[in-house]
CSV table of C-alpha atoms and ligand atoms in Angstrom, one decimal:
chain,number,residue,atom,x,y,z
J,1,MET,CA,0.5,0.0,0.0
J,2,THR,CA,1.1,3.2,-0.7
J,3,LEU,CA,1.3,6.4,1.2
J,4,LEU,CA,-1.6,8.0,-0.8
J,5,ASP,CA,-3.7,5.1,-1.2
J,6,PHE,CA,-3.7,4.9,2.5
J,7,ARG,CA,-5.0,8.2,2.9
J,8,LEU,CA,-7.0,8.4,0.6
J,9,ALA,CA,-8.4,4.2,2.1
J,10,ASP,CA,-8.7,6.6,6.0
J,11,ILE,CA,-10.2,10.2,4.6
J,12,ASN,CA,-13.4,10.0,6.5
J,13,THR,CA,-11.4,8.9,8.9
J,14,ILE,CA,-8.5,11.5,9.7
J,15,PRO,CA,-9.2,14.1,12.0
J,16,LEU,CA,-8.8,17.5,10.3
J,17,ASN,CA,-6.2,18.7,12.7
J,18,GLY,CA,-2.3,19.2,11.3
J,19,LEU,CA,-2.2,22.1,8.9
J,20,THR,CA,-6.1,22.7,8.6
J,21,SER,CA,-6.0,23.5,12.2
J,22,GLN,CA,-4.8,26.3,12.0
J,23,VAL,CA,-7.1,29.0,9.1
J,24,GLY,CA,-8.5,31.2,10.3
J,25,ASN,CA,-7.8,33.5,13.7
J,26,THR,CA,-7.1,35.7,12.0
J,27,PRO,CA,-4.5,38.5,13.5
J,28,LEU,CA,-6.6,42.5,12.8
J,29,LEU,CA,-4.3,44.8,13.2
J,30,PRO,CA,-4.7,48.9,13.0
J,31,LEU,CA,-3.9,51.3,9.9
J,32,ARG,CA,-1.0,53.8,11.2
J,33,ARG,CA,0.6,55.8,9.1
J,34,LEU,CA,-1.7,55.9,6.4
J,35,THR,CA,-4.7,57.1,8.0
J,36,LEU,CA,-2.0,59.7,10.1
J,37,ARG,CA,-0.7,61.5,6.7
J,38,PRO,CA,-4.3,62.0,3.6
J,39,ALA,CA,-2.7,60.8,0.4
J,40,GLN,CA,-1.0,62.4,-2.0
J,41,GLY,CA,-2.7,65.2,-3.5
J,42,GLY,CA,-6.4,64.2,-1.5
J,43,ALA,CA,-7.8,65.7,1.2
J,44,LEU,CA,-9.0,62.9,3.4
J,45,LYS,CA,-8.3,63.8,6.9
J,46,LEU,CA,-9.6,62.0,9.5
J,47,SER,CA,-10.8,62.2,13.3
J,48,PRO,CA,-9.3,61.3,15.4
J,49,ARG,CA,-12.2,59.0,17.2
J,50,VAL,CA,-12.6,56.8,13.7
J,51,LYS,CA,-10.1,53.7,14.0
J,52,ILE,CA,-9.0,51.2,10.2
J,53,TRP,CA,-8.3,47.9,11.6
J,54,ILE,CA,-8.3,45.3,8.6
J,55,LYS,CA,-7.9,41.9,8.3
J,56,ALA,CA,-4.5,39.4,8.0
J,57,GLU,CA,-5.5,37.5,6.0
J,58,TRP,CA,-2.3,36.3,4.6
J,59,PHE,CA,-1.5,35.0,8.1
J,60,ASN,CA,-3.2,31.6,6.6
J,61,PRO,CA,-1.7,28.6,5.9
J,62,GLY,CA,-2.8,28.2,2.9
J,63,GLY,CA,-1.6,32.3,2.6
J,64,SER,CA,-5.1,34.0,1.8
J,65,VAL,CA,-8.7,34.5,2.7
J,66,LYS,CA,-9.6,31.1,0.1
J,67,ASP,CA,-8.2,28.4,3.2
J,68,ARG,CA,-11.7,30.3,5.2
J,69,PRO,CA,-14.1,28.9,1.8
J,70,ALA,CA,-11.7,25.6,0.5
J,71,LEU,CA,-11.6,24.4,4.2
J,72,ASN,CA,-15.9,24.7,5.1
J,73,ILE,CA,-16.1,23.3,1.4
J,74,ILE,CA,-14.6,20.7,1.6
J,75,GLN,CA,-15.4,19.6,5.2
J,76,ASN,CA,-18.7,19.9,3.8
J,77,ALA,CA,-17.6,17.3,1.1
J,78,ILE,CA,-16.4,15.3,3.1
J,79,ALA,CA,-19.1,14.4,4.8
J,80,ASP,CA,-20.8,14.4,2.5
J,81,GLY,CA,-19.6,11.4,0.7
J,82,ASN,CA,-18.2,13.3,-2.4
J,83,LEU,CA,-14.7,12.6,-2.8
J,84,ARG,CA,-15.2,9.1,-2.7
J,85,ASN,CA,-13.0,7.1,-4.3
J,86,GLY,CA,-10.8,9.7,-5.8
J,87,LYS,CA,-12.9,11.5,-6.9
J,88,ARG,CA,-10.6,15.3,-8.1
J,89,LEU,CA,-12.7,18.2,-6.3
J,90,LEU,CA,-13.2,20.3,-9.7
J,91,ASP,CA,-13.3,24.7,-10.1
J,92,SER,CA,-12.2,27.8,-11.6
J,93,THR,CA,-10.3,30.2,-9.8
J,94,SER,CA,-8.7,32.7,-9.8
J,95,GLY,CA,-5.7,31.4,-8.6
J,96,ASN,CA,-5.9,32.3,-4.3
J,97,MET,CA,-8.8,29.5,-4.4
J,98,GLY,CA,-7.1,27.1,-6.4
J,99,ILE,CA,-3.8,27.5,-4.1
J,100,SER,CA,-5.9,26.7,-0.8
J,101,TYR,CA,-8.5,23.7,-2.5
J,102,ALA,CA,-4.6,22.1,-3.3
J,103,THR,CA,-2.9,23.4,-0.3
J,104,PHE,CA,-5.3,21.0,1.4
J,105,GLY,CA,-6.0,18.9,-0.6
J,106,ALA,CA,-2.3,17.6,-0.8
J,107,ALA,CA,-2.8,17.7,2.8
J,108,LEU,CA,-5.7,15.2,2.8
J,109,GLY,CA,-4.2,12.9,0.2
J,110,ILE,CA,-7.7,15.0,-1.9
J,111,PRO,CA,-6.9,15.6,-5.9
J,112,VAL,CA,-7.9,18.8,-7.0
J,113,THR,CA,-8.4,20.6,-10.7
J,114,PHE,CA,-8.9,23.4,-11.4
J,115,ALA,CA,-9.6,25.7,-14.9
J,116,ILE,CA,-8.0,29.3,-14.6
J,117,PRO,CA,-7.1,32.3,-17.2
J,118,ALA,CA,-4.7,32.3,-18.1
J,119,ASN,CA,-3.3,35.5,-17.4
J,120,ALA,CA,-3.5,34.8,-14.1
J,121,SER,CA,0.1,35.9,-12.9
J,122,PRO,CA,2.8,33.7,-13.3
J,123,GLU,CA,3.5,33.2,-9.8
J,124,ARG,CA,0.5,31.3,-9.2
J,125,LEU,CA,-0.2,29.5,-11.3
J,126,THR,CA,3.8,27.7,-10.7
J,127,LEU,CA,2.8,28.0,-7.6
J,128,LEU,CA,-0.6,24.9,-8.7
J,129,ARG,CA,1.9,23.8,-10.2
J,130,ALA,CA,4.6,22.6,-7.0
J,131,LEU,CA,1.4,21.8,-4.8
J,132,GLY,CA,0.0,19.0,-8.0
J,133,ALA,CA,-2.7,20.6,-9.0
J,134,GLU,CA,-4.0,19.6,-12.4
J,135,ILE,CA,-4.8,23.5,-14.2
J,136,ILE,CA,-6.9,23.9,-17.3
J,137,LEU,CA,-5.7,27.3,-18.9
J,138,THR,CA,-8.4,29.5,-20.0
J,139,ASP,CA,-9.1,31.8,-22.5
J,140,PRO,CA,-7.2,35.8,-20.8
J,141,SER,CA,-10.2,37.6,-22.5
J,142,GLU,CA,-13.0,35.3,-21.1
J,143,GLY,CA,-11.7,36.1,-17.6
J,144,SER,CA,-12.6,35.0,-14.7
J,145,ASP,CA,-16.9,33.5,-16.2
J,146,GLY,CA,-14.0,31.8,-19.5
J,147,ALA,CA,-13.2,29.8,-17.0
J,148,LEU,CA,-16.0,29.1,-15.2
J,149,LEU,CA,-18.2,27.7,-18.0
J,150,THR,CA,-15.3,25.3,-18.6
J,151,ALA,CA,-15.0,24.3,-14.9
J,152,ARG,CA,-19.2,24.0,-15.2
J,153,GLN,CA,-19.0,22.1,-18.5
J,154,LEU,CA,-15.9,20.1,-17.7
J,155,ALA,CA,-17.7,18.6,-15.1
J,156,ALA,CA,-21.2,18.0,-16.6
J,157,GLU,CA,-19.1,15.9,-19.9
J,158,LYS,CA,-17.3,13.7,-17.0
J,159,PRO,CA,-19.6,13.5,-12.9
J,160,ASP,CA,-18.0,9.9,-12.4
J,161,LEU,CA,-13.9,12.1,-12.5
J,162,TYR,CA,-15.2,15.4,-10.5
J,163,TRP,CA,-17.1,16.4,-7.5
J,164,TYR,CA,-18.1,20.2,-8.2
J,165,ALA,CA,-16.9,22.3,-5.8
J,166,ASN,CA,-18.6,26.1,-7.8
J,167,GLN,CA,-17.1,28.4,-5.0
J,168,TYR,CA,-19.7,31.0,-6.4
J,169,GLY,CA,-22.5,28.9,-5.8
J,170,ASN,CA,-21.7,27.3,-2.8
J,171,PRO,CA,-23.0,28.2,0.4
J,172,ALA,CA,-20.2,26.9,2.2
J,173,ASN,CA,-18.8,29.7,0.6
J,174,SER,CA,-20.3,32.3,2.7
J,175,GLY,CA,-21.3,30.2,5.0
J,176,ALA,CA,-17.5,29.3,6.4
J,177,HIS,CA,-17.4,33.5,6.6
J,178,TYR,CA,-20.6,33.7,8.4
J,179,LEU,CA,-18.9,31.0,11.2
J,180,SER,CA,-15.6,32.8,11.3
J,181,THR,CA,-13.9,35.8,9.2
J,182,GLY,CA,-18.2,37.8,11.2
J,183,PRO,CA,-17.5,35.6,14.8
J,184,GLU,CA,-13.9,36.8,14.9
J,185,ILE,CA,-14.6,40.6,14.1
J,186,ILE,CA,-17.1,41.3,17.0
J,187,ALA,CA,-15.3,39.5,19.7
J,188,GLN,CA,-11.4,41.5,18.6
J,189,THR,CA,-13.8,44.3,17.6
J,190,ASN,CA,-15.2,43.8,21.0
J,191,GLY,CA,-18.1,44.6,19.2
J,192,GLN,CA,-18.1,48.3,18.3
J,193,VAL,CA,-16.7,47.4,14.8
J,194,THR,CA,-19.3,50.1,12.5
J,195,HIS,CA,-18.2,49.2,9.1
J,196,PHE,CA,-17.3,46.3,7.7
J,197,ILE,CA,-15.6,46.6,3.7
J,198,ALA,CA,-14.6,43.6,1.2
J,199,GLY,CA,-14.0,43.3,-2.0
J,200,LEU,CA,-16.3,42.3,-4.4
J,201,GLY,CA,-15.2,38.2,-6.7
J,202,THR,CA,-17.7,35.5,-5.6
J,203,SER,CA,-19.2,37.5,-2.9
J,204,GLY,CA,-18.6,34.8,-0.3
J,205,THR,CA,-16.5,37.2,2.2
J,206,LEU,CA,-19.3,40.3,2.5
J,207,MET,CA,-22.4,38.0,2.3
J,208,GLY,CA,-20.8,35.2,6.0
J,209,THR,CA,-19.5,38.2,7.7
J,210,GLY,CA,-21.8,40.5,6.9
J,211,ARG,CA,-24.6,38.6,7.1
J,212,TYR,CA,-23.4,37.5,10.5
J,213,LEU,CA,-22.5,41.8,11.9
J,214,ARG,CA,-25.5,42.2,10.6
J,215,GLU,CA,-27.5,40.1,12.7
J,216,LYS,CA,-25.6,40.9,16.1
J,217,LEU,CA,-25.2,44.7,15.3
J,218,PRO,CA,-28.1,45.9,13.8
J,219,ASN,CA,-26.6,49.3,12.8
J,220,VAL,CA,-23.4,47.5,11.6
J,221,LYS,CA,-22.8,50.2,8.1
J,222,ILE,CA,-22.1,46.7,5.6
J,223,ILE,CA,-20.0,47.9,2.5
J,224,SER,CA,-19.6,46.4,-0.4
J,225,MET,CA,-16.3,47.4,-3.0
J,226,GLN,CA,-15.9,46.9,-6.6
J,227,PRO,CA,-14.1,47.9,-9.7
J,228,ASP,CA,-15.2,50.7,-11.5
J,229,ALA,CA,-14.7,48.3,-15.6
J,230,SER,CA,-14.9,45.4,-17.1
J,231,PHE,CA,-11.5,45.9,-17.5
J,232,HIS,CA,-9.7,46.2,-14.6
J,233,GLY,CA,-6.0,44.9,-12.6
J,234,LEU,CA,-8.0,44.0,-9.5
J,235,GLU,CA,-6.8,40.9,-8.6
J,236,GLY,CA,-9.5,38.9,-7.1
J,237,LEU,CA,-11.8,41.4,-7.5
J,238,LYS,CA,-15.4,40.7,-10.1
J,239,HIS,CA,-17.2,43.9,-11.6
J,240,MET,CA,-21.1,42.8,-11.0
J,241,PRO,CA,-22.6,45.1,-13.4
J,242,THR,CA,-20.9,42.8,-16.5
J,243,ALA,CA,-19.9,39.2,-15.3
J,244,ILE,CA,-22.0,36.3,-14.4
J,245,LYS,CA,-22.8,37.1,-10.8
J,246,PRO,CA,-22.4,34.8,-8.2
J,247,THR,CA,-25.3,32.7,-7.0
J,248,ILE,CA,-24.6,33.5,-3.3
J,249,TYR,CA,-24.3,37.1,-4.6
J,250,ASP,CA,-27.1,38.9,-3.0
J,251,GLU,CA,-26.9,42.7,-3.3
J,252,SER,CA,-29.3,44.4,-1.5
J,253,LEU,CA,-27.3,43.0,1.7
J,254,ALA,CA,-25.2,45.7,1.4
J,255,ASP,CA,-25.9,49.6,2.2
J,256,THR,CA,-23.7,50.4,-0.4
J,257,ASN,CA,-21.5,49.8,-3.3
J,258,LEU,CA,-18.4,51.9,-3.7
J,259,THR,CA,-16.3,51.4,-7.0
J,260,VAL,CA,-11.3,51.2,-6.8
J,261,ARG,CA,-9.8,52.7,-9.9
J,262,THR,CA,-7.4,49.9,-10.4
J,263,GLU,CA,-4.4,52.2,-10.5
J,264,ALA,CA,-5.2,54.5,-7.7
J,265,ALA,CA,-5.7,50.6,-5.8
J,266,ARG,CA,-2.1,49.7,-6.9
J,267,GLU,CA,-0.3,53.4,-5.9
J,268,MET,CA,-2.0,52.4,-2.7
J,269,THR,CA,-1.1,48.5,-2.9
J,270,LEU,CA,3.0,50.5,-2.4
J,271,ARG,CA,1.6,52.9,-0.3
J,272,LEU,CA,0.2,50.1,2.1
J,273,ALA,CA,4.4,48.4,2.2
J,274,ARG,CA,6.0,51.9,2.4
J,275,GLU,CA,4.4,53.2,4.8
J,276,GLU,CA,3.3,50.2,7.2
J,277,GLY,CA,4.9,48.0,6.4
J,278,LEU,CA,1.4,45.7,5.0
J,279,PHE,CA,3.5,43.8,1.0
J,280,VAL,CA,-0.4,43.3,0.5
J,281,GLY,CA,-1.5,42.3,-2.7
J,282,ILE,CA,-3.6,44.2,-4.6
J,283,SER,CA,-7.0,44.0,-3.4
J,284,SER,CA,-5.7,44.3,-0.8
J,285,GLY,CA,-4.7,48.4,-1.8
J,286,ALA,CA,-8.1,48.6,-3.4
J,287,ALA,CA,-9.9,47.4,0.4
J,288,ALA,CA,-7.7,50.6,2.6
J,289,VAL,CA,-8.9,52.8,-0.4
J,290,ALA,CA,-12.4,51.8,0.6
J,291,ALA,CA,-11.5,52.5,3.9
J,292,LEU,CA,-10.1,55.0,3.9
J,293,GLN,CA,-12.9,56.6,2.1
J,294,VAL,CA,-15.4,55.7,4.4
J,295,ALA,CA,-13.3,56.2,7.4
J,296,SER,CA,-12.7,59.8,6.3
J,297,GLN,CA,-17.3,60.5,6.1
J,298,LEU,CA,-17.0,59.8,10.2
J,299,ASP,CA,-16.5,61.9,12.8
J,300,GLU,CA,-16.3,58.3,14.8
J,301,GLY,CA,-15.9,55.1,14.2
J,302,VAL,CA,-14.4,51.2,14.1
J,303,VAL,CA,-14.4,50.8,10.1
J,304,VAL,CA,-13.4,46.9,9.5
J,305,THR,CA,-12.2,45.7,6.8
J,306,VAL,CA,-10.4,42.6,5.3
J,307,PHE,CA,-6.7,42.0,3.0
J,308,PRO,CA,-6.6,38.7,1.2
J,309,ASP,CA,-4.0,38.2,0.9
J,310,ALA,CA,0.3,39.4,0.7
J,311,GLY,CA,2.8,41.0,-2.1
J,312,TYR,CA,3.8,37.6,-3.1
J,313,LYS,CA,1.5,36.9,-5.6
J,314,TYR,CA,2.3,39.8,-7.6
J,315,LEU,CA,6.0,40.3,-7.5
J,316,SER,CA,6.4,39.9,-11.1
J,317,ASP,CA,4.6,42.9,-11.3
J,318,LYS,CA,8.1,45.2,-11.1
J,319,ALA,CA,6.4,48.4,-12.2
J,320,MET,CA,4.2,48.8,-8.9
J,321,TRP,CA,6.3,47.8,-6.5
J,322,GLU,CA,8.8,50.1,-8.4
J,323,GLY,CA,6.0,52.3,-7.7
J,324,LYS,CA,5.9,53.6,-12.0
D,401,PMP,N1,-9.1,39.9,-3.6
D,401,PMP,C1,-8.9,38.4,-3.0
D,401,PMP,C2,-7.1,38.7,-3.7
D,401,PMP,C3,-9.5,37.3,-4.3
D,401,PMP,O1,-8.7,35.9,-4.5
D,401,PMP,C4,-10.0,37.0,-3.8
D,401,PMP,C5,-11.2,35.7,-4.6
D,401,PMP,N2,-11.4,35.7,-5.6
D,401,PMP,C6,-11.6,37.9,-3.2
D,401,PMP,C7,-10.4,39.3,-2.8
D,401,PMP,C8,-12.8,37.7,-3.2
D,401,PMP,O2,-13.1,37.5,-2.1
D,401,PMP,P1,-14.8,36.8,-1.9
D,401,PMP,O3,-14.8,35.6,-3.2
D,401,PMP,O4,-14.5,36.2,-0.9
D,401,PMP,O5,-15.6,37.2,-2.4
């Protein structure tokens, strides 16, 4: 019996500990210097009674916020018997969800296959291959929707080979945030959070966290954030008006929706590294732009946003890091 056979045979009895026990409970860090100095040319003055906190999701073992939904989806699939007999987990991904699935897939002996746009950063594609994932590259001009349609079609064609995890429609995606991100933010702010902001990709982060916070604190403001145009450089985020709407997305949950320009997010990403020591990805830069915008309009408040991942997967974007 090989090690792999052993793992596959025992999958339903392996306790989910080890790597998977380290998902969640990420730090909540303050934005300090950025909130003291107005943005270049801008006039974002913050009241001293306004605080901005960021949920540092790159502390997850798979390196991003997507560890939460990936693990919850896998745990549910195992419990429902969907991953028996060597069935492959199949999904579309812009990178991070695939990295999380592949991380836990490798740890638990679950084979994984992803449809991913061919223009995903080289770091992401290499990382997925390193973790043993099977990758199907899709047309970059079709973006994440092209990957979604490819995965859907493959799942319909080969139901015996693949179990379609469907992160855009699987309630265990937003459910993960309802069960973990929401309660953590309440605990870490002592229930003082007044505004919650999250970028929209699948919308799982906003939906699950937003629903939990709204239940516990009926006056909390929930703010969604997305790119300002269908062609954009905010990897991981979707321009909802022109994208296939995720089944789990309910646009009536957010009180307000903000749009962020790619250029503004890129500049902010570099400022976060240089002025806060926060080396994060571009969607974190976008979240910071939105959080500063919301915070600048308040007299007092506790603004919380999510920084989905670290900057390592974007290192090949030299122009951004060199401020060009
Ligand atoms: N930022 C990055 C870097 C991501 O990979 C994702 C997930 N696609 C998001 C933001 C958005 O998260 P969600 O899918 O929960 O809306």
